[in-house]
Amino acid sequence: MAINKLFARRALKAQPSAIREICKLAAKTDVKSLAGGWPSGDTFPVEEVKQIVRNVLDEKPELALQYGTSEGLVELRLALAEWLQNRDGFECSSDQIMITSGSTQGIELCAKVFLEPGDAAFVGLPSYFGGIGACQAFGAHLVGVPLDLDGMVPNELEKRAAFAMEQGHRPKLLYIIPDYQNPTGAVVPLDRRRKILETASRYDMVVVEDSPYRDLSFEGEPFPPLMALDRDSRVVFLRSFSKNFCPGFRLSLLAGPEDVVRNMVIARQFEDACPDVFGQHVLLDFLKKGFLDKQIEKNRAYYIKKRDRILDLLDENFPKQVTWNRPKGGFFVFVHLPEGMSGMDLLDKAVKNNVTFVAGSAFFVDGGGTNTVRLSYSEADDESLEQAIVVLGRLLKEMIKG
Amino acid sequence: MAINKLFARRALKAQPSAIREICKLAAKTDVKSLAGGWPSGDTFPVEEVKQIVRNVLDEKPELALQYGTSEGLVELRLALAEWLQNRDGFECSSDQIMITSGSTQGIELCAKVFLEPGDAAFVGLPSYFGGIGACQAFGAHLVGVPLDLDGMVPNELEKRAAFAMEQGHRPKLLYIIPDYQNPTGAVVPLDRRRKILETASRYDMVVVEDSPYRDLSFEGEPFPPLMALDRDSRVVFLRSFSKNFCPGFRLSLLAGPEDVVRNMVIARQFEDACPDVFGQHVLLDFLKKGFLDKQIEKNRAYYIKKRDRILDLLDENFPKQVTWNRPKGGFFVFVHLPEGMSGMDLLDKAVKNNVTFVAGSAFFVDGGGTNTVRLSYSEADDESLEQAIVVLGRLLKEMIKG
């Protein structure tokens, strides 16, 4: 009856992710959702997947429906090593790659393998709470590092690392989303990437580079990943296939130093044993047939239009006291309301009008960002997007008038 | 260069699972493997899966390739609640069910949600090391409870729980595989199930009932699960779909008290976010079309033959000083060598002869079982099975002769 009295302290502390809970709300009702960072179903390569699953089930059902190794299919890891070299400009062996069950698992494995309770973990201010939650789960002392329009500010990282050390916290891990950041959309320029790596090197930290939106660049090619600039093997690179392929098979790649990967593979044996094997065979064929690179081009074209559409709608509907960025890739517009206004208040009103989004404060480990809002333009269709922005514009004007 | 110097203590302690490592060996070479508990690819419902994936991709690709909720598809959980009632004789709501990424994740979530460092966790002597490894990862004080031919001995559990308490360890969790246990094949009879639950109740422990082989009963129906006999909501029931459907989609169900499931769903948000969505849609259709119950009958017939075959081979080839059980279900024969002989020594010799299995000592948390051996008859084809047993018989005779 009272089994909950047996919960471990970590279970009592666990909080639901704001986004997952809001997405459940959005799924249940007729809500126009700008909340989740889910890709649009319109972009899914359905015809290609149909053809591939037929081949997979004709040719190797006894492999595709079986267990696999914890690190993932060797053929897939070999193909991905080649793909990474072409696409992201760095060499790595198949032993430096593992397939994780989403980048969520990649983040969790980084936290598990590196963090002792009290170690300082640095995250953007604001930053995606998947990274934050995983570090929290392993008892990290979380430190927010301010971002500006060019993403994480290297001097701020340096200052905070020094301060954490003074306070007795070992600076251990930096979690960073350098490309089209969640939630700000910011891109870290090349020189900053180098400076951030130098700081990480000086404090002997692991750098967890999470780049789910990397392939969704709207204006030219993205900068080289930190992984490609890293000179002393301290970067673990998480590269999801949820936004350039589809999320349904839960596939992501993790690349890092070989002994780190080996340790994560061991840790994984007591988490979920191995990634989805059927999905890996589908992704392998998708990659080998050259569909992945084509899909990336299609998705770029699709989401540029969505980005342009939301920017037009914001210009037309939002009051001039409200500001936002012009994302060069990814799924998000980050909105600043006038000082003193609250994103949570706007959300309360919006939900009553069947519109939802994520209040920016969910992304700030320091309790800040109360006047910010994350709008996702990835999933809503054009009509819902327009209706949602019109409603939000009206609510904002009412709130500003007071 | 020295990123491994940054590893957390838990990462330094992590050991690869003996089975996964041996399976990698088996996959690489021309080895006859009796090691892994993998189902035979011959049993996979390929034609049914082909038909279903076509339907799924025709009718709901935008759902099947998308993210899903962390607890799993509501339609699937509703259908499984009904299936559990018909099959296992207990009622539960869809909110008491979550879909996990294999029962491996279910075990891990139990350990995560309930265990504080130093809490006593009780496991069979011997027992599957998935359960052992997960409890170890969360700092449990592991206590082995002897089994006999009827599985875990209730009096031994009682004695060890009392002793753990005397030593200052809070008895917190019992991990038990009551049906066709891994590695012994033993089944816990009905009266023992009740006694074990009484002991768990007296010491206020959570019972983690892991039953991946439950549907592979060769001689009549299995006993009711502990979950169905539980009077005070302390059982979490893990029911894998790897052995009655296929492992490739990594799907298992976890059923338990609603607040426990809710807490696990939250924990899971920072592990892998959600289970394989495509696979869940396939399993949903497989279940709704009545294929799952038919598949269970097919698998029983298939593995009874395998069981009979290995028992015949053992009778013909193994020396009389060696003993083993006659499993009434599942995948394993557990072999006792004469006292003083070593399963590891046999394994060393066997590997040189291209035969592999798991030495029984891997399943004993107390360092015992050196003269035991687990032979899996599930995956090897008839010819490999025969060749392997002939080789092992010869090696055993040589070892006994000295």
PDB file of N, CA, C and O in Angstrom, chain A residues 1 4 6 8-10 17 20 24 39 50 58 65-68 71 105 112-113 115-116 170 232 243 247-248 250 259 269 271-272 276-277, chain B residues 1 4 6 8-10 17 20 24 39 50 58 65-68 71 105 112-113 115-116 170 232 243 247-248 250 259 269 271-272 276-277:
ATOM      1  N   MET A   1       0.841  -1.209   0.000  1.00  0.00           N
ATOM      2  CA  MET A   1       0.000   0.000   0.000  1.00  0.00           C
ATOM      3  C   MET A   1       0.868   1.247   0.000  1.00  0.00           C
ATOM      4  O   MET A   1       0.565   2.246  -0.596  1.00  0.00           O
ATOM      5  N   ASN A   4       5.455   3.637  -2.009  1.00  0.00           N
ATOM      6  CA  ASN A   4       6.160   4.896  -2.277  1.00  0.00           C
ATOM      7  C   ASN A   4       7.014   5.341  -1.086  1.00  0.00           C
ATOM      8  O   ASN A   4       7.906   6.158  -1.231  1.00  0.00           O
ATOM      9  N   LEU A   6       9.109   3.528   0.132  1.00  0.00           N
ATOM     10  CA  LEU A   6      10.394   2.852  -0.098  1.00  0.00           C
ATOM     11  C   LEU A   6      11.255   3.548  -1.149  1.00  0.00           C
ATOM     12  O   LEU A   6      12.357   3.115  -1.437  1.00  0.00           O
ATOM     13  N   ALA A   8      13.847   5.670  -3.150  1.00  0.00           N
ATOM     14  CA  ALA A   8      15.152   6.245  -2.855  1.00  0.00           C
ATOM     15  C   ALA A   8      15.054   7.774  -2.934  1.00  0.00           C
ATOM     16  O   ALA A   8      14.162   8.306  -3.593  1.00  0.00           O
ATOM     17  N   ARG A   9      15.992   8.453  -2.274  1.00  0.00           N
ATOM     18  CA  ARG A   9      15.963   9.924  -2.298  1.00  0.00           C
ATOM     19  C   ARG A   9      15.969  10.469  -3.720  1.00  0.00           C
ATOM     20  O   ARG A   9      15.291  11.418  -4.031  1.00  0.00           O
ATOM     21  N   ARG A  10      16.763   9.796  -4.604  1.00  0.00           N
ATOM     22  CA  ARG A  10      16.837  10.303  -5.983  1.00  0.00           C
ATOM     23  C   ARG A  10      15.478  10.272  -6.653  1.00  0.00           C
ATOM     24  O   ARG A  10      15.170  11.097  -7.499  1.00  0.00           O
ATOM     25  N   SER A  17       9.980  16.290 -16.850  1.00  0.00           N
ATOM     26  CA  SER A  17      10.456  17.289 -17.784  1.00  0.00           C
ATOM     27  C   SER A  17       9.277  18.129 -18.243  1.00  0.00           C
ATOM     28  O   SER A  17       8.221  17.619 -18.601  1.00  0.00           O
ATOM     29  N   ARG A  20       7.958  17.259 -21.841  1.00  0.00           N
ATOM     30  CA  ARG A  20       7.223  15.996 -21.979  1.00  0.00           C
ATOM     31  C   ARG A  20       5.801  16.151 -21.448  1.00  0.00           C
ATOM     32  O   ARG A  20       4.859  15.650 -22.017  1.00  0.00           O
ATOM     33  N   LYS A  24       2.267  15.979 -23.594  1.00  0.00           N
ATOM     34  CA  LYS A  24       1.141  15.101 -23.305  1.00  0.00           C
ATOM     35  C   LYS A  24      -0.160  15.885 -23.352  1.00  0.00           C
ATOM     36  O   LYS A  24      -1.148  15.428 -23.911  1.00  0.00           O
ATOM     37  N   PRO A  39      10.012  16.923 -34.740  1.00  0.00           N
ATOM     38  CA  PRO A  39       9.993  17.232 -36.173  1.00  0.00           C
ATOM     39  C   PRO A  39       8.591  17.052 -36.741  1.00  0.00           C
ATOM     40  O   PRO A  39       7.753  16.372 -36.149  1.00  0.00           O
ATOM     41  N   LYS A  50       9.549   2.493 -46.387  1.00  0.00           N
ATOM     42  CA  LYS A  50       8.749   1.346 -46.861  1.00  0.00           C
ATOM     43  C   LYS A  50       9.602   0.383 -47.681  1.00  0.00           C
ATOM     44  O   LYS A  50       9.576  -0.830 -47.477  1.00  0.00           O
ATOM     45  N   ASP A  58      12.938  -9.081 -46.088  1.00  0.00           N
ATOM     46  CA  ASP A  58      13.171 -10.154 -47.065  1.00  0.00           C
ATOM     47  C   ASP A  58      14.554 -10.766 -46.896  1.00  0.00           C
ATOM     48  O   ASP A  58      14.727 -11.975 -47.006  1.00  0.00           O
ATOM     49  N   LEU A  65      15.513  -8.771 -36.428  1.00  0.00           N
ATOM     50  CA  LEU A  65      14.556  -8.943 -35.324  1.00  0.00           C
ATOM     51  C   LEU A  65      15.217  -9.525 -34.071  1.00  0.00           C
ATOM     52  O   LEU A  65      14.554  -9.765 -33.067  1.00  0.00           O
ATOM     53  N   GLN A  66      16.520  -9.732 -34.136  1.00  0.00           N
ATOM     54  CA  GLN A  66      17.283 -10.362 -33.043  1.00  0.00           C
ATOM     55  C   GLN A  66      17.885  -9.286 -32.129  1.00  0.00           C
ATOM     56  O   GLN A  66      17.844  -8.104 -32.448  1.00  0.00           O
ATOM     57  N   TYR A  67      18.435  -9.709 -30.992  1.00  0.00           N
ATOM     58  CA  TYR A  67      19.280  -8.824 -30.192  1.00  0.00           C
ATOM     59  C   TYR A  67      20.495  -8.388 -31.014  1.00  0.00           C
ATOM     60  O   TYR A  67      20.842  -9.029 -32.015  1.00  0.00           O
ATOM     61  N   GLY A  68      21.169  -7.355 -30.553  1.00  0.00           N
ATOM     62  CA  GLY A  68      22.429  -6.949 -31.158  1.00  0.00           C
ATOM     63  C   GLY A  68      23.436  -6.636 -30.064  1.00  0.00           C
ATOM     64  O   GLY A  68      23.142  -6.778 -28.882  1.00  0.00           O
ATOM     65  N   GLU A  71      27.159  -1.922 -28.368  1.00  0.00           N
ATOM     66  CA  GLU A  71      27.718  -0.741 -29.032  1.00  0.00           C
ATOM     67  C   GLU A  71      26.981  -0.408 -30.323  1.00  0.00           C
ATOM     68  O   GLU A  71      27.118   0.690 -30.860  1.00  0.00           O
ATOM     69  N   GLN A 105      19.972   9.209 -24.155  1.00  0.00           N
ATOM     70  CA  GLN A 105      20.822   8.204 -23.519  1.00  0.00           C
ATOM     71  C   GLN A 105      22.295   8.600 -23.576  1.00  0.00           C
ATOM     72  O   GLN A 105      23.051   8.334 -22.642  1.00  0.00           O
ATOM     73  N   LYS A 112      26.733   9.724 -16.267  1.00  0.00           N
ATOM     74  CA  LYS A 112      27.001   8.540 -15.451  1.00  0.00           C
ATOM     75  C   LYS A 112      28.490   8.219 -15.389  1.00  0.00           C
ATOM     76  O   LYS A 112      29.025   7.901 -14.330  1.00  0.00           O
ATOM     77  N   VAL A 113      29.143   8.318 -16.519  1.00  0.00           N
ATOM     78  CA  VAL A 113      30.545   7.887 -16.582  1.00  0.00           C
ATOM     79  C   VAL A 113      31.493   8.929 -15.970  1.00  0.00           C
ATOM     80  O   VAL A 113      32.548   8.572 -15.457  1.00  0.00           O
ATOM     81  N   LEU A 115      30.485  11.988 -13.822  1.00  0.00           N
ATOM     82  CA  LEU A 115      30.163  12.878 -12.703  1.00  0.00           C
ATOM     83  C   LEU A 115      30.151  12.193 -11.346  1.00  0.00           C
ATOM     84  O   LEU A 115      29.458  11.200 -11.137  1.00  0.00           O
ATOM     85  N   GLU A 116      30.907  12.754 -10.424  1.00  0.00           N
ATOM     86  CA  GLU A 116      30.782  12.424  -9.002  1.00  0.00           C
ATOM     87  C   GLU A 116      29.880  13.486  -8.368  1.00  0.00           C
ATOM     88  O   GLU A 116      29.880  14.640  -8.814  1.00  0.00           O
ATOM     89  N   ARG A 170      34.887  20.513  -8.265  1.00  0.00           N
ATOM     90  CA  ARG A 170      35.782  20.145  -9.359  1.00  0.00           C
ATOM     91  C   ARG A 170      35.090  20.408 -10.691  1.00  0.00           C
ATOM     92  O   ARG A 170      34.079  19.766 -10.991  1.00  0.00           O
ATOM     93  N   ASP A 232      42.843  17.507 -27.656  1.00  0.00           N
ATOM     94  CA  ASP A 232      43.278  16.556 -26.631  1.00  0.00           C
ATOM     95  C   ASP A 232      42.171  15.608 -26.176  1.00  0.00           C
ATOM     96  O   ASP A 232      42.085  15.287 -24.993  1.00  0.00           O
ATOM     97  N   LYS A 243      16.155  14.241 -36.068  1.00  0.00           N
ATOM     98  CA  LYS A 243      15.739  15.422 -36.828  1.00  0.00           C
ATOM     99  C   LYS A 243      16.186  15.368 -38.290  1.00  0.00           C
ATOM    100  O   LYS A 243      15.729  16.170 -39.101  1.00  0.00           O
ATOM    101  N   PRO A 247      12.410  10.181 -35.484  1.00  0.00           N
ATOM    102  CA  PRO A 247      12.668   9.823 -34.081  1.00  0.00           C
ATOM    103  C   PRO A 247      12.184   8.424 -33.685  1.00  0.00           C
ATOM    104  O   PRO A 247      12.605   7.893 -32.654  1.00  0.00           O
ATOM    105  N   GLY A 248      11.309   7.796 -34.499  1.00  0.00           N
ATOM    106  CA  GLY A 248      10.569   6.608 -34.069  1.00  0.00           C
ATOM    107  C   GLY A 248      11.414   5.420 -33.683  1.00  0.00           C
ATOM    108  O   GLY A 248      11.002   4.596 -32.870  1.00  0.00           O
ATOM    109  N   ARG A 250      14.441   5.706 -32.301  1.00  0.00           N
ATOM    110  CA  ARG A 250      15.276   6.099 -31.150  1.00  0.00           C
ATOM    111  C   ARG A 250      16.756   5.873 -31.420  1.00  0.00           C
ATOM    112  O   ARG A 250      17.429   5.156 -30.657  1.00  0.00           O
ATOM    113  N   ASP A 259      38.395   4.748 -25.152  1.00  0.00           N
ATOM    114  CA  ASP A 259      38.208   4.171 -23.810  1.00  0.00           C
ATOM    115  C   ASP A 259      36.943   4.706 -23.145  1.00  0.00           C
ATOM    116  O   ASP A 259      36.338   4.025 -22.310  1.00  0.00           O
ATOM    117  N   GLN A 269      25.096  -1.900 -20.758  1.00  0.00           N
ATOM    118  CA  GLN A 269      24.648  -3.289 -20.659  1.00  0.00           C
ATOM    119  C   GLN A 269      23.623  -3.474 -19.547  1.00  0.00           C
ATOM    120  O   GLN A 269      22.812  -4.381 -19.604  1.00  0.00           O
ATOM    121  N   GLU A 271      21.526  -0.944 -18.750  1.00  0.00           N
ATOM    122  CA  GLU A 271      20.496   0.084 -18.956  1.00  0.00           C
ATOM    123  C   GLU A 271      19.420  -0.408 -19.922  1.00  0.00           C
ATOM    124  O   GLU A 271      18.248  -0.406 -19.614  1.00  0.00           O
ATOM    125  N   ASP A 272      19.837  -0.761 -21.127  1.00  0.00           N
ATOM    126  CA  ASP A 272      18.864  -1.281 -22.096  1.00  0.00           C
ATOM    127  C   ASP A 272      19.504  -2.341 -23.001  1.00  0.00           C
ATOM    128  O   ASP A 272      18.921  -2.699 -24.020  1.00  0.00           O
ATOM    129  N   ASP A 276      17.781  -0.410 -30.571  1.00  0.00           N
ATOM    130  CA  ASP A 276      16.825  -1.009 -31.492  1.00  0.00           C
ATOM    131  C   ASP A 276      17.561  -1.585 -32.709  1.00  0.00           C
ATOM    132  O   ASP A 276      18.244  -0.856 -33.423  1.00  0.00           O
ATOM    133  N   VAL A 277      17.444  -2.877 -32.907  1.00  0.00           N
ATOM    134  CA  VAL A 277      18.223  -3.529 -33.957  1.00  0.00           C
ATOM    135  C   VAL A 277      17.545  -3.364 -35.324  1.00  0.00           C
ATOM    136  O   VAL A 277      18.209  -3.063 -36.326  1.00  0.00           O
TER     137      VAL A 277
ATOM    138  N   MET B   1      43.875  13.557 -23.858  1.00  0.00           N
ATOM    139  CA  MET B   1      44.685  12.332 -23.879  1.00  0.00           C
ATOM    140  C   MET B   1      44.347  11.447 -22.704  1.00  0.00           C
ATOM    141  O   MET B   1      44.313  10.241 -22.789  1.00  0.00           O
ATOM    142  N   ASN B   4      40.293   9.411 -19.509  1.00  0.00           N
ATOM    143  CA  ASN B   4      39.885   8.333 -18.595  1.00  0.00           C
ATOM    144  C   ASN B   4      40.246   8.638 -17.137  1.00  0.00           C
ATOM    145  O   ASN B   4      39.701   8.052 -16.223  1.00  0.00           O
ATOM    146  N   LEU B   6      39.300  11.199 -15.797  1.00  0.00           N
ATOM    147  CA  LEU B   6      38.141  11.941 -15.313  1.00  0.00           C
ATOM    148  C   LEU B   6      36.959  11.031 -14.977  1.00  0.00           C
ATOM    149  O   LEU B   6      35.919  11.498 -14.544  1.00  0.00           O
ATOM    150  N   ALA B   8      34.210   8.820 -13.306  1.00  0.00           N
ATOM    151  CA  ALA B   8      33.649   8.712 -11.964  1.00  0.00           C
ATOM    152  C   ALA B   8      33.984   7.332 -11.396  1.00  0.00           C
ATOM    153  O   ALA B   8      34.241   6.396 -12.156  1.00  0.00           O
ATOM    154  N   ARG B   9      33.937   7.220 -10.071  1.00  0.00           N
ATOM    155  CA  ARG B   9      34.254   5.921  -9.443  1.00  0.00           C
ATOM    156  C   ARG B   9      33.351   4.812  -9.964  1.00  0.00           C
ATOM    157  O   ARG B   9      33.778   3.694 -10.180  1.00  0.00           O
ATOM    158  N   ARG B  10      32.058   5.157 -10.203  1.00  0.00           N
ATOM    159  CA  ARG B  10      31.141   4.110 -10.670  1.00  0.00           C
ATOM    160  C   ARG B  10      31.573   3.569 -12.029  1.00  0.00           C
ATOM    161  O   ARG B  10      31.357   2.403 -12.320  1.00  0.00           O
ATOM    162  N   SER B  17      29.368  -7.343 -18.857  1.00  0.00           N
ATOM    163  CA  SER B  17      28.577  -8.533 -18.583  1.00  0.00           C
ATOM    164  C   SER B  17      29.218  -9.719 -19.288  1.00  0.00           C
ATOM    165  O   SER B  17      29.576  -9.655 -20.464  1.00  0.00           O
ATOM    166  N   ARG B  20      27.338 -10.836 -22.581  1.00  0.00           N
ATOM    167  CA  ARG B  20      27.494  -9.954 -23.743  1.00  0.00           C
ATOM    168  C   ARG B  20      28.876 -10.138 -24.377  1.00  0.00           C
ATOM    169  O   ARG B  20      29.018 -10.160 -25.579  1.00  0.00           O
ATOM    170  N   LYS B  24      29.732 -11.658 -28.122  1.00  0.00           N
ATOM    171  CA  LYS B  24      30.537 -10.990 -29.153  1.00  0.00           C
ATOM    172  C   LYS B  24      31.543 -11.959 -29.757  1.00  0.00           C
ATOM    173  O   LYS B  24      31.740 -12.004 -30.955  1.00  0.00           O
ATOM    174  N   PRO B  39      16.830 -15.886 -28.397  1.00  0.00           N
ATOM    175  CA  PRO B  39      15.894 -16.795 -29.059  1.00  0.00           C
ATOM    176  C   PRO B  39      16.414 -17.181 -30.445  1.00  0.00           C
ATOM    177  O   PRO B  39      17.261 -16.498 -31.010  1.00  0.00           O
ATOM    178  N   LYS B  50       6.012  -8.615 -41.578  1.00  0.00           N
ATOM    179  CA  LYS B  50       5.994  -7.990 -42.916  1.00  0.00           C
ATOM    180  C   LYS B  50       4.643  -7.342 -43.205  1.00  0.00           C
ATOM    181  O   LYS B  50       4.567  -6.194 -43.653  1.00  0.00           O
ATOM    182  N   ASP B  58       1.563   2.299 -44.191  1.00  0.00           N
ATOM    183  CA  ASP B  58       0.490   2.836 -45.044  1.00  0.00           C
ATOM    184  C   ASP B  58      -0.458   3.728 -44.258  1.00  0.00           C
ATOM    185  O   ASP B  58      -0.892   4.768 -44.736  1.00  0.00           O
ATOM    186  N   LEU B  65       6.696   6.871 -36.918  1.00  0.00           N
ATOM    187  CA  LEU B  65       8.091   7.319 -37.067  1.00  0.00           C
ATOM    188  C   LEU B  65       8.406   8.515 -36.168  1.00  0.00           C
ATOM    189  O   LEU B  65       9.511   9.049 -36.198  1.00  0.00           O
ATOM    190  N   GLN B  66       7.429   8.943 -35.376  1.00  0.00           N
ATOM    191  CA  GLN B  66       7.555  10.122 -34.519  1.00  0.00           C
ATOM    192  C   GLN B  66       8.007   9.722 -33.108  1.00  0.00           C
ATOM    193  O   GLN B  66       8.057   8.532 -32.792  1.00  0.00           O
ATOM    194  N   TYR B  67       8.350  10.718 -32.280  1.00  0.00           N
ATOM    195  CA  TYR B  67       8.511  10.470 -30.848  1.00  0.00           C
ATOM    196  C   TYR B  67       7.191   9.973 -30.259  1.00  0.00           C
ATOM    197  O   TYR B  67       6.122  10.161 -30.846  1.00  0.00           O
ATOM    198  N   GLY B  68       7.278   9.403 -29.067  1.00  0.00           N
ATOM    199  CA  GLY B  68       6.075   9.036 -28.324  1.00  0.00           C
ATOM    200  C   GLY B  68       6.229   9.455 -26.872  1.00  0.00           C
ATOM    201  O   GLY B  68       7.239  10.057 -26.492  1.00  0.00           O
ATOM    202  N   GLU B  71       5.843   6.842 -21.201  1.00  0.00           N
ATOM    203  CA  GLU B  71       5.229   5.624 -20.654  1.00  0.00           C
ATOM    204  C   GLU B  71       4.892   4.627 -21.740  1.00  0.00           C
ATOM    205  O   GLU B  71       4.631   3.464 -21.459  1.00  0.00           O
ATOM    206  N   GLN B 105      15.954  -2.425 -18.985  1.00  0.00           N
ATOM    207  CA  GLN B 105      15.631  -1.082 -18.489  1.00  0.00           C
ATOM    208  C   GLN B 105      14.667  -1.160 -17.300  1.00  0.00           C
ATOM    209  O   GLN B 105      14.765  -0.357 -16.373  1.00  0.00           O
ATOM    210  N   LYS B 112      17.022   2.031  -9.649  1.00  0.00           N
ATOM    211  CA  LYS B 112      17.178   3.481  -9.544  1.00  0.00           C
ATOM    212  C   LYS B 112      16.146   4.093  -8.597  1.00  0.00           C
ATOM    213  O   LYS B 112      16.461   4.951  -7.787  1.00  0.00           O
ATOM    214  N   VAL B 113      14.929   3.624  -8.707  1.00  0.00           N
ATOM    215  CA  VAL B 113      13.849   4.254  -7.945  1.00  0.00           C
ATOM    216  C   VAL B 113      13.845   3.817  -6.479  1.00  0.00           C
ATOM    217  O   VAL B 113      13.413   4.568  -5.608  1.00  0.00           O
ATOM    218  N   LEU B 115      16.658   1.906  -4.635  1.00  0.00           N
ATOM    219  CA  LEU B 115      17.855   1.562  -3.849  1.00  0.00           C
ATOM    220  C   LEU B 115      18.680   2.765  -3.419  1.00  0.00           C
ATOM    221  O   LEU B 115      19.090   3.584  -4.241  1.00  0.00           O
ATOM    222  N   GLU B 116      18.921   2.845  -2.136  1.00  0.00           N
ATOM    223  CA  GLU B 116      19.932   3.739  -1.584  1.00  0.00           C
ATOM    224  C   GLU B 116      21.210   2.927  -1.405  1.00  0.00           C
ATOM    225  O   GLU B 116      21.127   1.720  -1.128  1.00  0.00           O
ATOM    226  N   ARG B 170      19.304  -2.131   5.325  1.00  0.00           N
ATOM    227  CA  ARG B 170      17.849  -2.127   5.193  1.00  0.00           C
ATOM    228  C   ARG B 170      17.434  -3.095   4.079  1.00  0.00           C
ATOM    229  O   ARG B 170      17.785  -2.888   2.914  1.00  0.00           O
ATOM    230  N   ASP B 232      -0.383  -6.554  -1.103  1.00  0.00           N
ATOM    231  CA  ASP B 232      -0.153  -5.176  -0.643  1.00  0.00           C
ATOM    232  C   ASP B 232       0.735  -4.362  -1.596  1.00  0.00           C
ATOM    233  O   ASP B 232       1.554  -3.573  -1.147  1.00  0.00           O
ATOM    234  N   LYS B 243      11.175 -12.897 -25.985  1.00  0.00           N
ATOM    235  CA  LYS B 243      11.157 -14.357 -26.166  1.00  0.00           C
ATOM    236  C   LYS B 243       9.822 -14.869 -26.683  1.00  0.00           C
ATOM    237  O   LYS B 243       9.723 -16.019 -27.089  1.00  0.00           O
ATOM    238  N   PRO B 247      13.307  -9.852 -30.117  1.00  0.00           N
ATOM    239  CA  PRO B 247      14.055  -8.862 -29.325  1.00  0.00           C
ATOM    240  C   PRO B 247      14.381  -7.567 -30.071  1.00  0.00           C
ATOM    241  O   PRO B 247      14.727  -6.568 -29.451  1.00  0.00           O
ATOM    242  N   GLY B 248      14.263  -7.579 -31.414  1.00  0.00           N
ATOM    243  CA  GLY B 248      14.824  -6.502 -32.233  1.00  0.00           C
ATOM    244  C   GLY B 248      14.290  -5.109 -31.956  1.00  0.00           C
ATOM    245  O   GLY B 248      14.985  -4.120 -32.180  1.00  0.00           O
ATOM    246  N   ARG B 250      13.266  -4.126 -28.948  1.00  0.00           N
ATOM    247  CA  ARG B 250      13.595  -3.795 -27.550  1.00  0.00           C
ATOM    248  C   ARG B 250      12.357  -3.414 -26.752  1.00  0.00           C
ATOM    249  O   ARG B 250      12.281  -2.322 -26.190  1.00  0.00           O
ATOM    250  N   ASP B 259       1.843   4.776  -8.539  1.00  0.00           N
ATOM    251  CA  ASP B 259       2.803   5.835  -8.199  1.00  0.00           C
ATOM    252  C   ASP B 259       4.247   5.407  -8.476  1.00  0.00           C
ATOM    253  O   ASP B 259       5.108   6.249  -8.760  1.00  0.00           O
ATOM    254  N   GLN B 269      12.621   9.808 -18.465  1.00  0.00           N
ATOM    255  CA  GLN B 269      12.718  10.975 -19.344  1.00  0.00           C
ATOM    256  C   GLN B 269      14.167  11.421 -19.536  1.00  0.00           C
ATOM    257  O   GLN B 269      14.491  12.042 -20.545  1.00  0.00           O
ATOM    258  N   GLU B 271      16.666   9.160 -19.444  1.00  0.00           N
ATOM    259  CA  GLU B 271      17.424   7.956 -19.826  1.00  0.00           C
ATOM    260  C   GLU B 271      17.374   7.738 -21.336  1.00  0.00           C
ATOM    261  O   GLU B 271      18.398   7.645 -21.989  1.00  0.00           O
ATOM    262  N   ASP B 272      16.163   7.591 -21.865  1.00  0.00           N
ATOM    263  CA  ASP B 272      16.037   7.423 -23.312  1.00  0.00           C
ATOM    264  C   ASP B 272      14.765   8.070 -23.840  1.00  0.00           C
ATOM    265  O   ASP B 272      14.367   7.813 -24.973  1.00  0.00           O
ATOM    266  N   ASP B 276      10.983   2.641 -28.357  1.00  0.00           N
ATOM    267  CA  ASP B 276      10.858   2.555 -29.804  1.00  0.00           C
ATOM    268  C   ASP B 276       9.386   2.673 -30.213  1.00  0.00           C
ATOM    269  O   ASP B 276       8.566   1.854 -29.804  1.00  0.00           O
ATOM    270  N   VAL B 277       9.061   3.681 -30.990  1.00  0.00           N
ATOM    271  CA  VAL B 277       7.658   3.943 -31.313  1.00  0.00           C
ATOM    272  C   VAL B 277       7.191   3.057 -32.465  1.00  0.00           C
ATOM    273  O   VAL B 277       6.104   2.488 -32.431  1.00  0.00           O
TER     274      VAL B 277
END
